[in-house]
């Protein structure tokens, strides 16, 4: 049985929650392998809408075990609040597993994130201010706090002291902020120990044993390919690896066990936060995409920047992730346009460029080269098969598939759980 990776093939917000939830009833484990509560999924089940920020989407599927892997950074207060909210709505959260090696977002990480971003002014990255970046920095600097540290007060105190030695110097002398007391942080973190204890596990062992027993494991990435710390539009990126390789390090499962890599593509393109965006629209079309598509960040509440489909970044996502399939979402949003532009290449300093430029400078100056495809006016939300789609919608999907370099195996034609056309099974 397969281990699958499901990830965003653009700048995030492609509809991964819908895709994960669609598969959740057929898989045994759904694993978040990176990021934190800076990611968000909206999942619609019947007439119920669920906004998930940190929890894997599989938590809404009975019989599925949701897992927060070692590559995730965890804000305990956010996690417990999210669990409480789901419990109040009758969702069983008792199967959740959290890696003891996942890093904790501490109060000082959140403080550092906010004051640093303000200090940058016009050069700010556009972070969510939730402490994600500083927590990953602590991890790399080997002064991070892990979930397992909550169960040894001596080790926890030593690690907090080590982290605050430097941070308090920075906060007081550079940012003119008050120093943070070690005892206060330790006391606050210890409050979470008993509350998280029922969920903490050796998830690397659990997942590898599950695969050895022919269980189906789905690895779910947050954000998207173009926000990857190594392969995204640096420095306007997240602090982790949403790309397929991140699933191996962020969950502790070897690459030879991954059998399929599914990229989620929106039928157009959106982005939240700062950074280059070649197909971004500043006109009525952009506003229409935002309004019809409900393009507001689940976690941030910020309006998403909207633009036409960019085949250049789709091809790039296919390459760096080794994508085997695409799940195309929000095709229904494009209903009503007479013609739909698709970016097939860039013009950079008078040159036509068909692959993503590695140079940050070139990408900042890239202008989209569009090909016009005929649109459709028919309502496609009730379509159950590819042949039910209008001919022009079929042609649009086939064109995107050819340009992107991997087969489109499923199409989202509405926000609901059942509003999906499955062309090829992912399992």
XYZ file of C-alpha atoms in Angstrom:
427
model
C 0.000 0.000 0.000
C 1.264 3.494 -0.795
C 2.767 6.369 1.109
C 1.618 9.565 -0.576
C 2.805 13.161 -0.297
C 0.250 15.875 -0.945
C 1.536 19.440 -1.250
C 0.892 22.879 -2.671
C 2.309 23.453 -6.145
C 2.047 27.264 -6.046
C 2.336 29.775 -3.154
C -0.019 27.917 -0.839
C -3.794 28.217 -0.338
C -4.424 25.894 -3.285
C -7.068 23.827 -1.487
C -4.920 21.113 0.089
C -7.465 20.658 2.850
C -10.141 19.589 0.376
C -7.777 17.153 -1.315
C -6.509 15.690 1.952
C -10.014 15.364 3.293
C -11.122 13.638 0.073
C -8.416 11.015 0.586
C -8.773 10.927 4.367
C -11.522 8.308 4.313
C -9.250 5.935 2.391
C -6.026 6.349 4.347
C -4.963 5.235 7.800
C -2.706 8.146 8.777
C -2.549 11.810 7.718
C 0.703 13.541 8.699
C 1.608 17.239 8.852
C 5.366 17.309 8.278
C 6.348 21.016 8.430
C 5.178 24.512 9.215
C 2.999 25.584 12.098
C -0.127 27.616 12.679
C 0.947 29.930 9.849
C -0.771 27.487 7.493
C -4.515 27.079 7.143
C -6.955 24.700 5.501
C -10.673 25.192 5.017
C -12.572 21.915 4.766
C -16.289 21.823 3.939
C -18.209 18.752 5.140
C -21.880 18.916 4.195
C -23.088 22.295 5.414
C -20.279 22.523 7.964
C -17.101 24.515 7.360
C -13.950 23.786 9.378
C -10.929 26.090 9.506
C -7.820 24.122 10.489
C -4.531 25.883 11.218
C -2.214 23.352 12.830
C -4.092 20.054 12.828
C -3.885 17.670 9.851
C -7.051 17.685 7.758
C -7.434 13.952 8.372
C -8.689 14.731 11.856
C -12.146 15.135 10.285
C -12.107 11.593 8.876
C -13.327 8.870 11.260
C -10.909 5.960 11.423
C -7.933 8.070 10.316
C -5.067 8.810 12.715
C -3.852 12.425 12.414
C -0.164 12.998 13.153
C 1.865 16.142 13.827
C 5.393 15.197 12.768
C 8.781 16.220 14.107
C 9.207 18.846 11.376
C 6.239 20.898 12.620
C 6.569 23.760 15.110
C 3.777 23.685 17.678
C 2.149 26.543 19.568
C 0.535 24.622 22.462
C -2.132 27.237 23.156
C -3.229 27.282 19.496
C -3.243 23.487 19.301
C -5.303 23.035 22.457
C -7.736 25.754 21.372
C -8.180 24.093 17.985
C -8.759 20.698 19.623
C -11.286 22.212 22.020
C -13.172 23.872 19.164
C -13.447 20.592 17.252
C -14.506 18.664 20.356
C -17.299 21.164 20.950
C -18.545 20.468 17.428
C -18.572 16.714 18.027
C -15.325 15.842 16.225
C -13.345 13.028 17.871
C -9.747 14.228 18.342
C -8.539 11.428 20.626
C -6.460 9.691 17.945
C -4.134 12.652 17.400
C -0.420 11.902 17.764
C 2.266 14.563 18.285
C 5.966 13.910 17.793
C 8.003 14.372 20.964
C 10.688 15.856 18.714
C 8.476 18.630 17.328
C 9.628 22.076 18.443
C 7.556 24.347 20.667
C 6.735 27.940 19.726
C 7.499 29.823 22.936
C 6.131 33.233 23.968
C 9.528 34.823 23.288
C 9.544 33.407 19.747
C 6.281 35.242 19.053
C 7.674 38.455 20.575
C 10.854 38.284 18.506
C 8.856 37.620 15.322
C 6.648 40.680 15.804
C 9.325 43.172 16.837
C 11.731 42.028 14.109
C 9.110 42.392 11.385
C 8.199 45.887 12.586
C 11.866 46.829 12.715
C 12.326 45.827 9.058
C 9.753 48.407 7.920
C 9.555 48.454 4.112
C 11.891 45.456 3.954
C 9.537 43.224 5.938
C 8.938 39.685 4.717
C 5.223 39.581 5.482
C 5.334 36.916 8.201
C 2.213 35.984 10.149
C 3.843 37.148 13.398
C 3.173 33.801 15.041
C 6.757 32.972 15.962
C 7.302 30.388 13.235
C 10.583 31.739 11.823
C 12.252 32.398 15.202
C 11.298 28.885 16.352
C 12.919 27.305 13.312
C 15.938 29.572 13.857
C 16.199 28.302 17.440
C 16.009 24.756 16.112
C 18.909 25.331 13.741
C 20.857 27.226 16.428
C 20.298 24.255 18.774
C 18.568 26.274 21.471
C 15.049 25.138 20.576
C 12.482 23.729 22.987
C 10.987 20.384 21.976
C 7.703 18.830 23.092
C 9.598 16.176 25.050
C 11.363 18.911 27.067
C 8.058 19.706 28.792
C 8.503 16.487 30.765
C 11.891 17.336 32.280
C 11.764 20.652 34.124
C 15.539 20.786 34.596
C 16.292 20.397 30.885
C 13.480 22.807 29.988
C 14.872 25.479 32.310
C 18.394 25.091 30.941
C 17.188 25.412 27.354
C 15.054 28.454 28.068
C 18.006 30.094 29.839
C 20.258 29.402 26.849
C 17.738 30.852 24.413
C 17.044 33.989 26.481
C 20.716 34.752 27.104
C 20.935 36.132 23.579
C 17.312 37.139 22.989
C 17.088 39.348 26.061
C 20.216 41.214 24.947
C 18.603 41.787 21.574
C 15.205 42.770 22.987
C 16.564 45.263 25.519
C 19.493 46.794 23.655
C 18.301 46.740 20.045
C 14.522 46.882 20.241
C 14.168 48.732 23.561
C 11.863 46.041 24.938
C 11.616 44.582 28.422
C 13.666 41.444 29.198
C 11.722 38.171 29.505
C 12.065 36.189 32.739
C 13.157 32.561 32.443
C 10.935 31.446 35.324
C 7.868 32.998 33.718
C 8.412 31.140 30.438
C 9.124 27.810 32.137
C 6.022 28.130 34.286
C 3.843 28.917 31.288
C 5.202 26.020 29.237
C 4.840 23.475 32.045
C 1.106 24.198 32.156
C 0.814 22.435 28.797
C 2.659 19.249 29.799
C -0.290 17.294 31.212
C -2.692 18.573 28.566
C -0.483 17.392 25.693
C 0.702 14.154 27.322
C -2.089 11.894 25.933
C -1.053 12.785 22.383
C 2.767 12.655 22.573
C 4.377 9.674 20.837
C 7.413 8.403 18.925
C 5.731 9.174 15.620
C 8.734 8.082 13.523
C 8.371 4.571 14.928
C 4.585 4.623 14.598
C 4.645 5.696 10.937
C 7.369 3.297 9.849
C 5.638 0.394 11.564
C 2.383 1.420 9.884
C 4.029 1.311 6.458
C 5.558 -2.073 7.231
C 2.028 -3.263 8.009
C 0.791 -2.017 4.614
C -1.131 0.888 6.084
C -1.778 3.910 3.851
C 0.006 7.068 5.035
C -0.664 10.503 3.560
C 1.886 13.276 4.200
C 0.343 16.736 4.072
C 2.444 19.839 3.463
C 1.554 23.326 4.602
C 2.118 26.485 2.496
C 3.353 25.700 -1.038
C 6.350 24.915 -3.248
C 7.174 28.557 -4.021
C 7.347 29.279 -0.268
C 9.960 26.569 0.379
C 12.994 27.919 2.272
C 15.378 26.337 -0.298
C 13.329 26.220 -3.492
C 10.916 29.129 -3.121
C 11.075 32.824 -3.976
C 13.653 33.571 -1.281
C 13.651 35.615 0.930
C 9.857 35.857 0.632
C 9.389 32.299 1.834
C 8.461 30.292 4.898
C 11.024 28.810 7.310
C 10.662 25.145 6.392
C 10.464 22.749 3.435
C 6.912 22.268 2.092
C 8.373 20.439 -0.918
C 8.237 16.646 -1.134
C 11.695 16.151 0.373
C 10.453 17.836 3.539
C 8.076 14.925 4.126
C 11.025 12.586 4.638
C 12.891 14.768 7.121
C 9.762 16.182 8.745
C 8.210 12.790 9.458
C 11.211 10.458 9.621
C 10.238 8.260 6.666
C 12.806 7.351 4.002
C 12.330 8.483 0.379
C 12.150 4.909 -0.900
C 8.835 4.530 0.937
C 7.137 7.396 -0.929
C 5.142 6.007 -3.845
C 3.200 9.016 -5.108
C 3.563 12.812 -4.928
C 0.417 14.840 -5.597
C 0.600 18.578 -6.286
C -2.397 20.806 -5.610
C -2.912 23.479 -8.263
C -5.475 26.248 -8.203
C -7.003 26.929 -11.642
C -5.584 30.450 -11.258
C -2.856 31.729 -8.899
C -2.881 33.437 -5.507
C -0.294 34.622 -3.027
C -0.385 35.993 0.540
C 2.322 38.321 1.822
C 5.167 40.125 0.081
C 7.296 38.932 -2.827
C 7.285 38.702 -6.628
C 4.140 37.491 -8.395
C 4.382 37.798 -12.218
C 0.701 37.201 -13.057
C -0.746 39.361 -10.259
C -3.800 41.372 -11.304
C -4.662 44.868 -10.086
C -7.859 45.263 -12.106
C -11.479 44.115 -12.102
C -10.461 40.569 -13.048
C -8.243 40.325 -9.986
C -11.011 41.611 -7.750
C -13.487 39.180 -9.321
C -11.187 36.217 -8.699
C -10.790 37.344 -5.088
C -14.519 37.776 -4.558
C -15.776 34.666 -6.366
C -12.969 32.470 -5.019
C -13.360 33.711 -1.445
C -9.671 34.528 -1.430
C -9.036 35.480 2.162
C -6.382 33.709 4.250
C -7.765 31.097 6.674
C -5.037 31.804 9.211
C -4.094 35.422 8.517
C -7.446 36.891 7.499
C -5.573 38.829 4.818
C -6.922 39.210 1.283
C -4.934 37.067 -1.113
C -3.251 38.597 -4.123
C -4.822 37.075 -7.256
C -3.589 36.401 -10.774
C -3.985 34.137 -13.784
C -2.630 30.600 -13.917
C 1.169 30.458 -14.199
C 2.366 27.372 -16.076
C 6.019 28.274 -15.463
C 5.761 27.768 -11.712
C 3.608 24.668 -12.233
C 6.403 23.089 -14.326
C 8.899 24.098 -11.657
C 6.782 22.429 -8.965
C 6.644 19.253 -11.030
C 10.426 19.217 -11.262
C 11.472 19.966 -7.680
C 8.847 17.692 -6.124
C 8.917 14.836 -8.615
C 5.147 15.188 -8.960
C 3.236 12.165 -10.237
C -0.209 13.832 -10.292
C -2.034 17.135 -9.974
C -5.286 17.920 -8.177
C -6.728 21.018 -9.909
C -8.945 23.054 -7.586
C -11.432 25.920 -7.986
C -12.082 25.412 -11.681
C -15.624 26.659 -11.006
C -14.321 30.117 -10.071
C -13.348 30.738 -13.702
C -16.915 30.283 -14.991
C -18.118 33.416 -16.782
C -14.956 34.683 -18.446
C -15.119 34.935 -22.222
C -11.379 34.333 -22.483
C -8.953 33.150 -19.827
C -5.281 34.162 -20.031
C -2.667 31.567 -19.047
C 0.960 32.496 -18.467
C 3.078 30.166 -20.633
C 6.455 31.944 -20.314
C 8.112 35.119 -19.000
C 9.715 38.039 -20.746
C 12.866 39.161 -18.938
C 14.892 42.023 -20.416
C 13.482 41.285 -23.861
C 14.166 37.530 -23.624
C 11.484 34.814 -23.587
C 12.087 32.478 -20.640
C 10.037 29.292 -20.309
C 11.500 27.980 -17.032
C 11.618 29.612 -13.608
C 14.742 31.795 -13.455
C 17.102 30.869 -10.636
C 18.138 34.495 -10.244
C 16.085 36.509 -7.744
C 16.723 39.633 -9.814
C 15.390 38.042 -13.002
C 12.270 36.736 -11.284
C 11.508 40.161 -9.840
C 11.612 41.581 -13.386
C 9.680 38.757 -15.076
C 6.653 39.800 -17.119
C 4.059 37.173 -18.066
C 3.639 35.988 -21.634
C -0.014 35.005 -22.003
C -1.866 32.547 -24.196
C -5.628 33.137 -24.392
C -7.948 30.161 -23.897
C -11.715 30.269 -24.527
C -13.893 30.430 -21.416
C -17.311 28.987 -20.530
C -20.543 30.188 -18.913
C -22.135 26.892 -17.857
C -22.416 25.987 -14.147
C -19.953 23.146 -13.570
C -20.562 22.567 -9.841
C -22.778 19.515 -10.489
C -20.324 17.827 -12.884
C -19.512 14.268 -11.803
C -17.194 13.255 -14.635
C -14.765 14.957 -16.984
C -17.196 14.532 -19.879
C -19.825 16.514 -17.910
C -17.667 19.640 -18.175
C -18.261 22.117 -21.019
C -15.936 21.576 -23.965
C -14.002 24.774 -23.276
C -13.522 23.783 -19.620
C -12.231 20.395 -20.754
C -9.844 22.121 -23.153
C -8.638 24.430 -20.365
C -7.843 21.463 -18.091
C -6.046 19.592 -20.888
C -3.987 22.673 -21.758
C -2.928 23.152 -18.118
C -2.024 19.484 -17.870
C 0.169 19.645 -20.975
C 1.877 22.846 -19.819
C 2.465 21.649 -16.261
C 4.148 18.333 -16.951
C 2.059 15.877 -14.909
C -1.420 14.381 -15.316
C -4.401 16.098 -13.672
C -6.059 13.252 -11.792
C -8.790 15.173 -9.962
C -10.653 18.460 -10.425
C -12.423 20.563 -7.822
C -15.653 22.070 -9.181
C -16.933 23.542 -5.900
C -16.000 23.895 -2.223
C -17.991 20.914 -0.955
C -16.569 17.526 -0.108
C -18.442 15.845 -2.961
C -17.825 18.545 -5.563
C -14.835 16.813 -7.095
C -14.290 14.996 -10.368
C -11.928 12.048 -9.921
C -10.237 11.123 -13.192
C -7.584 8.732 -11.881
C -7.538 7.250 -8.392
C -4.696 8.403 -6.141
C -4.699 5.036 -4.347
